[in-house]
Amino acid sequence: MTIEFIGHVDDGPAPGGRAAQEAEAAGFDRVILTSGSSSPDPWLVAAEALRATTRLKILIAHRPGVVAPTVAARKLATLDQFSGGRTSLQVIAGWSTDDRHRDGDFLPEDDRYARAREYLDILGRELTEPEPFDYEGVHYQVRDAFSEIRPVQTPLIFSDGTSPEALELAARYSDVHVTPAEPLADFARIRQAATEHGRTIEFAIELDPVLGDTEEEARERANATGPDVAPGTLLVGTPRTVADTITDYHRKTGATRFVLGARHHTHTELGERLLPLVRERTAGGSR
């Protein structure tokens, strides 16, 4: 199995093209473009990131309820055609209440995942149906929906979240679920649920590496981390011990994708100090 490393292009004002170029040069395979009520439009950032790179895949974080599913499908297919098949979509169904309200979305909390299910039903059909189709749901209704533009290949759908609703959504619709490394029981539970829906699912483990030349230096760096970082995601140690831990997660869970936070290190630093070690331990990578 090959290992895929996924980086982040954050929601700050820096041009997405330059950050994507750095990630590509560092050996990352894919980057997530974050989405928020005050951040740059991820669809436009994706276009710039794809234009600025040749190999890097782009994962667009997207919130159901902001853009109609038929429109989102055509946006995704258009970018996929322009880039030769380098796009994918991360569906964020559990975004914060404040963020939703800023964009005019006041749907009650209990209905978010029901809407996301309808959204993904329509999006998937818009990308693949050979003939116009109708859809009658609670949250969405369409008539004669059809897209003349199709992706080079059907883009991967990513999801995240640990709630029962999030895990059920992943089992029914996602190709890849982004998750913490623990608890290990979640991996078996989601796989079983996906099997019951006649599907298979892959995993991307989310980690925040904190590297040091020694274990003590790495711990000191981690201790200086702000309170908004979850210690479940921190991975602290020398490049070799962190690479060993990632390799162990790969072997225990079967996960072949790792989302590496760039809070403590740049893409370049991670590409120089960590990625080659993991690829060496897992007998190669996807570059």
mmCIF file of C-alpha atoms in Angstrom:
data_model
loop_
_atom_site.group_PDB
_atom_site.id
_atom_site.type_symbol
_atom_site.label_atom_id
_atom_site.label_comp_id
_atom_site.label_asym_id
_atom_site.label_seq_id
_atom_site.Cartn_x
_atom_site.Cartn_y
_atom_site.Cartn_z
ATOM 1 C CA MET A 1 0.000 0.000 0.000
ATOM 2 C CA THR A 2 1.116 3.526 -0.701
ATOM 3 C CA ILE A 3 0.947 6.311 1.846
ATOM 4 C CA GLU A 4 -0.653 9.662 1.049
ATOM 5 C CA PHE A 5 0.251 12.771 3.019
ATOM 6 C CA ILE A 6 -2.287 15.571 3.222
ATOM 7 C CA GLY A 7 -1.317 19.094 4.242
ATOM 8 C CA HIS A 8 -3.278 22.256 4.976
ATOM 9 C CA VAL A 9 -3.707 25.540 3.162
ATOM 10 C CA ASP A 10 -5.224 27.648 5.935
ATOM 11 C CA ASP A 11 -7.906 30.299 5.692
ATOM 12 C CA GLY A 12 -5.576 33.256 6.071
ATOM 13 C CA PRO A 13 -4.912 35.912 3.454
ATOM 14 C CA ALA A 14 -1.781 34.273 1.969
ATOM 15 C CA PRO A 15 -2.169 33.283 -1.696
ATOM 16 C CA GLY A 16 -3.248 29.666 -2.040
ATOM 17 C CA GLY A 17 -0.983 29.114 -5.029
ATOM 18 C CA ARG A 18 2.217 29.798 -3.141
ATOM 19 C CA ALA A 19 1.237 27.598 -0.190
ATOM 20 C CA ALA A 20 0.219 24.796 -2.548
ATOM 21 C CA GLN A 21 3.539 25.033 -4.387
ATOM 22 C CA GLU A 22 5.377 24.707 -1.065
ATOM 23 C CA ALA A 23 3.357 21.612 -0.139
ATOM 24 C CA GLU A 24 3.930 20.021 -3.535
ATOM 25 C CA ALA A 25 7.678 20.679 -3.426
ATOM 26 C CA ALA A 26 7.822 19.228 0.091
ATOM 27 C CA GLY A 27 6.363 15.917 -1.090
ATOM 28 C CA PHE A 28 2.758 16.215 0.065
ATOM 29 C CA ASP A 29 0.224 14.433 -2.127
ATOM 30 C CA ARG A 30 -2.864 16.503 -1.324
ATOM 31 C CA VAL A 31 -3.841 19.630 0.616
ATOM 32 C CA ILE A 32 -7.075 20.607 2.363
ATOM 33 C CA LEU A 33 -8.459 24.048 1.612
ATOM 34 C CA THR A 34 -10.342 25.165 4.705
ATOM 35 C CA SER A 35 -13.754 26.781 4.612
ATOM 36 C CA GLY A 36 -15.339 29.293 6.960
ATOM 37 C CA SER A 37 -17.772 32.187 7.054
ATOM 38 C CA SER A 38 -14.949 34.761 6.983
ATOM 39 C CA SER A 39 -12.330 32.898 4.955
ATOM 40 C CA PRO A 40 -11.472 33.180 1.247
ATOM 41 C CA ASP A 41 -13.736 31.250 -1.119
ATOM 42 C CA PRO A 42 -12.244 27.719 -1.234
ATOM 43 C CA TRP A 43 -13.435 27.173 -4.819
ATOM 44 C CA LEU A 44 -11.428 30.174 -6.027
ATOM 45 C CA VAL A 45 -8.447 29.238 -3.866
ATOM 46 C CA ALA A 46 -8.649 25.728 -5.368
ATOM 47 C CA ALA A 47 -8.505 27.140 -8.891
ATOM 48 C CA GLU A 48 -5.389 29.127 -8.010
ATOM 49 C CA ALA A 49 -3.752 26.203 -6.208
ATOM 50 C CA LEU A 50 -4.408 23.862 -9.143
ATOM 51 C CA ARG A 51 -3.074 26.425 -11.606
ATOM 52 C CA ALA A 52 0.125 26.818 -9.578
ATOM 53 C CA THR A 53 0.879 23.080 -9.270
ATOM 54 C CA THR A 54 1.236 20.066 -11.527
ATOM 55 C CA ARG A 55 0.879 16.999 -9.277
ATOM 56 C CA LEU A 56 -0.749 18.102 -6.030
ATOM 57 C CA LYS A 57 -4.351 17.012 -5.386
ATOM 58 C CA ILE A 58 -6.735 19.539 -3.863
ATOM 59 C CA LEU A 59 -9.309 18.677 -1.188
ATOM 60 C CA ILE A 60 -11.971 21.383 -0.974
ATOM 61 C CA ALA A 61 -13.668 21.684 2.417
ATOM 62 C CA HIS A 62 -17.312 22.357 1.693
ATOM 63 C CA ARG A 63 -20.358 23.013 3.868
ATOM 64 C CA PRO A 64 -23.778 21.751 2.717
ATOM 65 C CA GLY A 65 -26.297 24.547 2.811
ATOM 66 C CA VAL A 66 -24.062 27.275 1.396
ATOM 67 C CA VAL A 67 -24.152 26.264 -2.284
ATOM 68 C CA ALA A 68 -26.830 24.191 -4.022
ATOM 69 C CA PRO A 69 -25.655 20.586 -4.537
ATOM 70 C CA THR A 70 -26.122 20.708 -8.317
ATOM 71 C CA VAL A 71 -24.016 23.882 -8.486
ATOM 72 C CA ALA A 72 -21.318 22.388 -6.255
ATOM 73 C CA ALA A 73 -21.175 19.279 -8.449
ATOM 74 C CA ARG A 74 -20.617 21.367 -11.592
ATOM 75 C CA LYS A 75 -17.970 23.466 -9.828
ATOM 76 C CA LEU A 76 -16.181 20.283 -8.803
ATOM 77 C CA ALA A 77 -16.433 18.740 -12.269
ATOM 78 C CA THR A 78 -15.150 21.932 -13.896
ATOM 79 C CA LEU A 79 -12.098 22.123 -11.619
ATOM 80 C CA ASP A 80 -11.486 18.410 -12.140
ATOM 81 C CA GLN A 81 -11.457 18.871 -15.909
ATOM 82 C CA PHE A 82 -9.166 21.898 -15.713
ATOM 83 C CA SER A 83 -6.724 20.033 -13.471
ATOM 84 C CA GLY A 84 -6.719 16.632 -15.110
ATOM 85 C CA GLY A 85 -8.477 14.866 -12.244
ATOM 86 C CA ARG A 86 -6.879 16.417 -9.136
ATOM 87 C CA THR A 87 -9.942 17.476 -7.121
ATOM 88 C CA SER A 88 -11.804 15.987 -4.158
ATOM 89 C CA LEU A 89 -14.427 17.251 -1.716
ATOM 90 C CA GLN A 90 -14.570 17.208 2.086
ATOM 91 C CA VAL A 91 -18.120 17.574 3.365
ATOM 92 C CA ILE A 92 -18.348 19.500 6.641
ATOM 93 C CA ALA A 93 -21.811 18.774 8.040
ATOM 94 C CA GLY A 94 -21.010 19.658 11.649
ATOM 95 C CA TRP A 95 -19.776 23.222 11.257
ATOM 96 C CA SER A 96 -20.245 25.613 14.146
ATOM 97 C CA THR A 97 -23.502 27.378 14.928
ATOM 98 C CA ASP A 98 -21.906 30.837 14.795
ATOM 99 C CA ASP A 99 -20.348 30.082 11.417
ATOM 100 C CA ARG A 100 -23.648 28.892 9.980
ATOM 101 C CA HIS A 101 -25.536 31.906 11.260
ATOM 102 C CA ARG A 102 -23.028 34.297 9.698
ATOM 103 C CA ASP A 103 -23.850 32.789 6.309
ATOM 104 C CA GLY A 104 -27.592 32.869 6.912
ATOM 105 C CA ASP A 105 -28.070 29.180 7.702
ATOM 106 C CA PHE A 106 -30.426 28.706 10.674
ATOM 107 C CA LEU A 107 -31.347 25.076 10.141
ATOM 108 C CA PRO A 108 -31.833 23.351 13.525
ATOM 109 C CA GLU A 109 -28.918 21.241 14.686
ATOM 110 C CA ASP A 110 -30.840 17.957 14.427
ATOM 111 C CA ASP A 111 -31.499 18.501 10.712
ATOM 112 C CA ARG A 112 -27.936 19.129 9.557
ATOM 113 C CA TYR A 113 -27.083 15.530 8.775
ATOM 114 C CA ALA A 114 -30.440 14.846 7.143
ATOM 115 C CA ARG A 115 -29.746 17.774 4.837
ATOM 116 C CA ALA A 116 -26.198 16.523 4.203
ATOM 117 C CA ARG A 117 -27.550 13.122 3.156
ATOM 118 C CA GLU A 118 -29.902 14.691 0.616
ATOM 119 C CA TYR A 119 -27.099 16.983 -0.522
ATOM 120 C CA LEU A 120 -24.745 14.089 -1.230
ATOM 121 C CA ASP A 121 -27.487 12.094 -2.955
ATOM 122 C CA ILE A 122 -28.030 14.934 -5.420
ATOM 123 C CA LEU A 123 -24.353 15.815 -5.818
ATOM 124 C CA GLY A 124 -23.454 12.225 -6.643
ATOM 125 C CA ARG A 125 -26.245 11.928 -9.201
ATOM 126 C CA GLU A 126 -25.361 15.262 -10.815
ATOM 127 C CA LEU A 127 -21.828 13.956 -11.343
ATOM 128 C CA THR A 128 -22.839 10.579 -12.772
ATOM 129 C CA GLU A 129 -26.429 10.369 -14.087
ATOM 130 C CA PRO A 130 -26.543 9.899 -17.886
ATOM 131 C CA GLU A 131 -30.032 11.443 -18.122
ATOM 132 C CA PRO A 132 -31.842 14.349 -16.396
ATOM 133 C CA PHE A 133 -33.292 13.372 -13.017
ATOM 134 C CA ASP A 134 -35.781 14.624 -10.429
ATOM 135 C CA TYR A 135 -35.292 14.613 -6.691
ATOM 136 C CA GLU A 136 -37.890 15.236 -4.018
ATOM 137 C CA GLY A 137 -36.503 15.605 -0.519
ATOM 138 C CA VAL A 138 -37.288 17.544 2.620
ATOM 139 C CA HIS A 139 -34.429 20.011 2.161
ATOM 140 C CA TYR A 140 -33.844 19.877 -1.603
ATOM 141 C CA GLN A 141 -36.021 19.434 -4.644
ATOM 142 C CA VAL A 142 -34.754 19.509 -8.240
ATOM 143 C CA ARG A 143 -36.374 18.947 -11.636
ATOM 144 C CA ASP A 144 -34.580 17.708 -14.763
ATOM 145 C CA ALA A 145 -31.199 18.141 -13.090
ATOM 146 C CA PHE A 146 -28.295 17.328 -15.405
ATOM 147 C CA SER A 147 -24.660 18.326 -15.865
ATOM 148 C CA GLU A 148 -23.054 18.489 -19.276
ATOM 149 C CA ILE A 149 -19.585 18.680 -17.718
ATOM 150 C CA ARG A 150 -18.269 15.573 -16.005
ATOM 151 C CA PRO A 151 -15.150 15.042 -13.904
ATOM 152 C CA VAL A 152 -12.171 13.205 -15.340
ATOM 153 C CA GLN A 153 -12.884 10.587 -12.703
ATOM 154 C CA THR A 154 -15.453 10.651 -9.927
ATOM 155 C CA PRO A 155 -13.846 12.806 -7.196
ATOM 156 C CA LEU A 156 -13.290 11.266 -3.791
ATOM 157 C CA ILE A 157 -15.691 12.366 -1.057
ATOM 158 C CA PHE A 158 -14.073 12.944 2.341
ATOM 159 C CA SER A 159 -15.910 13.444 5.635
ATOM 160 C CA ASP A 160 -14.990 13.946 9.270
ATOM 161 C CA GLY A 161 -16.519 13.943 12.742
ATOM 162 C CA THR A 162 -16.913 11.463 15.589
ATOM 163 C CA SER A 163 -20.616 11.775 16.466
ATOM 164 C CA PRO A 164 -22.931 8.853 15.642
ATOM 165 C CA GLU A 165 -24.515 10.995 12.913
ATOM 166 C CA ALA A 166 -21.112 11.782 11.393
ATOM 167 C CA LEU A 167 -20.060 8.149 11.403
ATOM 168 C CA GLU A 168 -23.327 7.065 9.766
ATOM 169 C CA LEU A 169 -22.925 9.738 7.084
ATOM 170 C CA ALA A 170 -19.388 8.494 6.431
ATOM 171 C CA ALA A 171 -20.516 4.887 6.144
ATOM 172 C CA ARG A 172 -23.207 5.764 3.596
ATOM 173 C CA TYR A 173 -21.445 8.336 1.419
ATOM 174 C CA SER A 174 -17.733 8.841 2.073
ATOM 175 C CA ASP A 175 -14.804 7.341 0.259
ATOM 176 C CA VAL A 176 -12.435 8.553 3.000
ATOM 177 C CA HIS A 177 -13.214 9.460 6.609
ATOM 178 C CA VAL A 178 -10.854 11.829 8.426
ATOM 179 C CA THR A 179 -10.520 10.750 12.042
ATOM 180 C CA PRO A 180 -8.269 10.786 15.106
ATOM 181 C CA ALA A 181 -6.090 7.719 15.599
ATOM 182 C CA GLU A 182 -8.006 6.727 18.727
ATOM 183 C CA PRO A 183 -10.168 4.942 19.592
ATOM 184 C CA LEU A 184 -9.237 2.073 17.325
ATOM 185 C CA ALA A 185 -12.731 0.595 17.708
ATOM 186 C CA ASP A 186 -14.133 3.420 15.549
ATOM 187 C CA PHE A 187 -12.319 2.071 12.491
ATOM 188 C CA ALA A 188 -13.935 -1.357 12.747
ATOM 189 C CA ARG A 189 -17.351 0.162 13.493
ATOM 190 C CA ILE A 190 -17.301 2.468 10.449
ATOM 191 C CA ARG A 191 -16.022 -0.304 8.183
ATOM 192 C CA GLN A 192 -18.823 -2.599 9.329
ATOM 193 C CA ALA A 193 -21.451 0.116 8.808
ATOM 194 C CA ALA A 194 -20.108 0.808 5.316
ATOM 195 C CA THR A 195 -20.244 -2.910 4.518
ATOM 196 C CA GLU A 196 -23.907 -2.979 5.558
ATOM 197 C CA HIS A 197 -24.511 -0.278 2.932
ATOM 198 C CA GLY A 198 -22.623 -2.343 0.332
ATOM 199 C CA ARG A 199 -19.635 0.007 0.381
ATOM 200 C CA THR A 200 -15.990 0.129 1.395
ATOM 201 C CA ILE A 201 -14.351 3.089 3.120
ATOM 202 C CA GLU A 202 -10.797 4.293 3.697
ATOM 203 C CA PHE A 203 -9.408 6.441 6.493
ATOM 204 C CA ALA A 204 -7.211 9.500 6.860
ATOM 205 C CA ILE A 205 -5.747 9.912 10.345
ATOM 206 C CA GLU A 206 -5.394 13.501 11.526
ATOM 207 C CA LEU A 207 -2.186 14.287 13.413
ATOM 208 C CA ASP A 208 -0.302 17.386 14.559
ATOM 209 C CA PRO A 209 3.432 16.554 14.624
ATOM 210 C CA VAL A 210 5.706 18.365 17.074
ATOM 211 C CA LEU A 211 9.300 17.493 16.217
ATOM 212 C CA GLY A 212 12.560 18.080 18.049
ATOM 213 C CA ASP A 213 16.131 16.931 17.699
ATOM 214 C CA THR A 214 15.601 15.257 21.081
ATOM 215 C CA GLU A 215 12.493 14.036 22.915
ATOM 216 C CA GLU A 216 12.988 16.771 25.522
ATOM 217 C CA GLU A 217 13.140 19.503 22.870
ATOM 218 C CA ALA A 218 9.947 18.169 21.266
ATOM 219 C CA ARG A 219 8.122 18.111 24.616
ATOM 220 C CA GLU A 220 9.186 21.684 25.382
ATOM 221 C CA ARG A 221 7.855 22.766 22.017
ATOM 222 C CA ALA A 222 4.579 20.942 22.626
ATOM 223 C CA ASN A 223 4.193 22.490 26.087
ATOM 224 C CA ALA A 224 4.309 25.920 24.502
ATOM 225 C CA THR A 225 1.284 25.018 22.362
ATOM 226 C CA GLY A 226 -1.838 27.130 22.838
ATOM 227 C CA PRO A 227 -4.861 25.717 24.681
ATOM 228 C CA ASP A 228 -6.907 25.319 21.491
ATOM 229 C CA VAL A 229 -4.890 22.306 20.349
ATOM 230 C CA ALA A 230 -6.376 18.931 21.270
ATOM 231 C CA PRO A 231 -3.711 16.658 22.912
ATOM 232 C CA GLY A 232 -5.348 13.733 21.102
ATOM 233 C CA THR A 233 -3.956 14.978 17.860
ATOM 234 C CA LEU A 234 -0.493 15.974 19.047
ATOM 235 C CA LEU A 235 2.323 13.616 18.061
ATOM 236 C CA VAL A 236 5.456 14.614 19.963
ATOM 237 C CA GLY A 237 8.997 13.328 19.531
ATOM 238 C CA THR A 238 12.012 13.131 17.276
ATOM 239 C CA PRO A 239 11.395 12.606 13.554
ATOM 240 C CA ARG A 240 12.266 8.934 13.958
ATOM 241 C CA THR A 241 9.937 8.240 16.899
ATOM 242 C CA VAL A 242 7.086 10.159 15.259
ATOM 243 C CA ALA A 243 7.642 8.237 12.010
ATOM 244 C CA ASP A 244 7.554 4.992 13.993
ATOM 245 C CA THR A 245 4.221 5.989 15.568
ATOM 246 C CA ILE A 246 2.654 6.913 12.212
ATOM 247 C CA THR A 247 3.848 3.613 10.774
ATOM 248 C CA ASP A 248 2.309 1.785 13.743
ATOM 249 C CA TYR A 249 -1.032 3.540 13.155
ATOM 250 C CA HIS A 250 -0.875 2.486 9.509
ATOM 251 C CA ARG A 251 -0.325 -1.138 10.446
ATOM 252 C CA LYS A 252 -2.972 -1.242 13.196
ATOM 253 C CA THR A 253 -5.762 0.563 11.345
ATOM 254 C CA GLY A 254 -5.015 0.027 7.664
ATOM 255 C CA ALA A 255 -5.169 3.806 7.140
ATOM 256 C CA THR A 256 -3.121 4.903 4.135
ATOM 257 C CA ARG A 257 -3.682 8.667 4.408
ATOM 258 C CA PHE A 258 -2.366 11.019 7.075
ATOM 259 C CA VAL A 259 -3.463 14.619 7.519
ATOM 260 C CA LEU A 260 -0.548 16.507 9.059
ATOM 261 C CA GLY A 261 -1.172 19.816 10.777
ATOM 262 C CA ALA A 262 1.234 22.639 9.997
ATOM 263 C CA ARG A 263 0.810 24.527 13.291
ATOM 264 C CA HIS A 264 4.314 23.724 14.521
ATOM 265 C CA HIS A 265 6.194 23.077 11.281
ATOM 266 C CA THR A 266 6.030 24.267 7.705
ATOM 267 C CA HIS A 267 5.274 21.873 4.889
ATOM 268 C CA THR A 268 8.936 22.152 3.912
ATOM 269 C CA GLU A 269 10.129 21.131 7.375
ATOM 270 C CA LEU A 270 7.783 18.156 7.489
ATOM 271 C CA GLY A 271 8.802 17.188 3.966
ATOM 272 C CA GLU A 272 12.477 17.218 4.879
ATOM 273 C CA ARG A 273 12.335 15.680 8.353
ATOM 274 C CA LEU A 274 9.332 13.357 8.532
ATOM 275 C CA LEU A 275 7.746 12.288 5.244
ATOM 276 C CA PRO A 276 10.765 10.370 3.865
ATOM 277 C CA LEU A 277 11.099 8.392 7.105
ATOM 278 C CA VAL A 278 7.469 7.250 7.021
ATOM 279 C CA ARG A 279 7.686 6.347 3.350
ATOM 280 C CA GLU A 280 10.817 4.358 4.038
ATOM 281 C CA ARG A 281 9.140 2.444 6.867
ATOM 282 C CA THR A 282 6.023 1.703 4.819
ATOM 283 C CA ALA A 283 7.943 0.544 1.737
ATOM 284 C CA GLY A 284 7.353 3.527 -0.499
ATOM 285 C CA GLY A 285 4.904 6.313 -1.069
ATOM 286 C CA SER A 286 2.611 7.730 -3.712
ATOM 287 C CA ARG A 287 4.920 10.301 -5.222
#
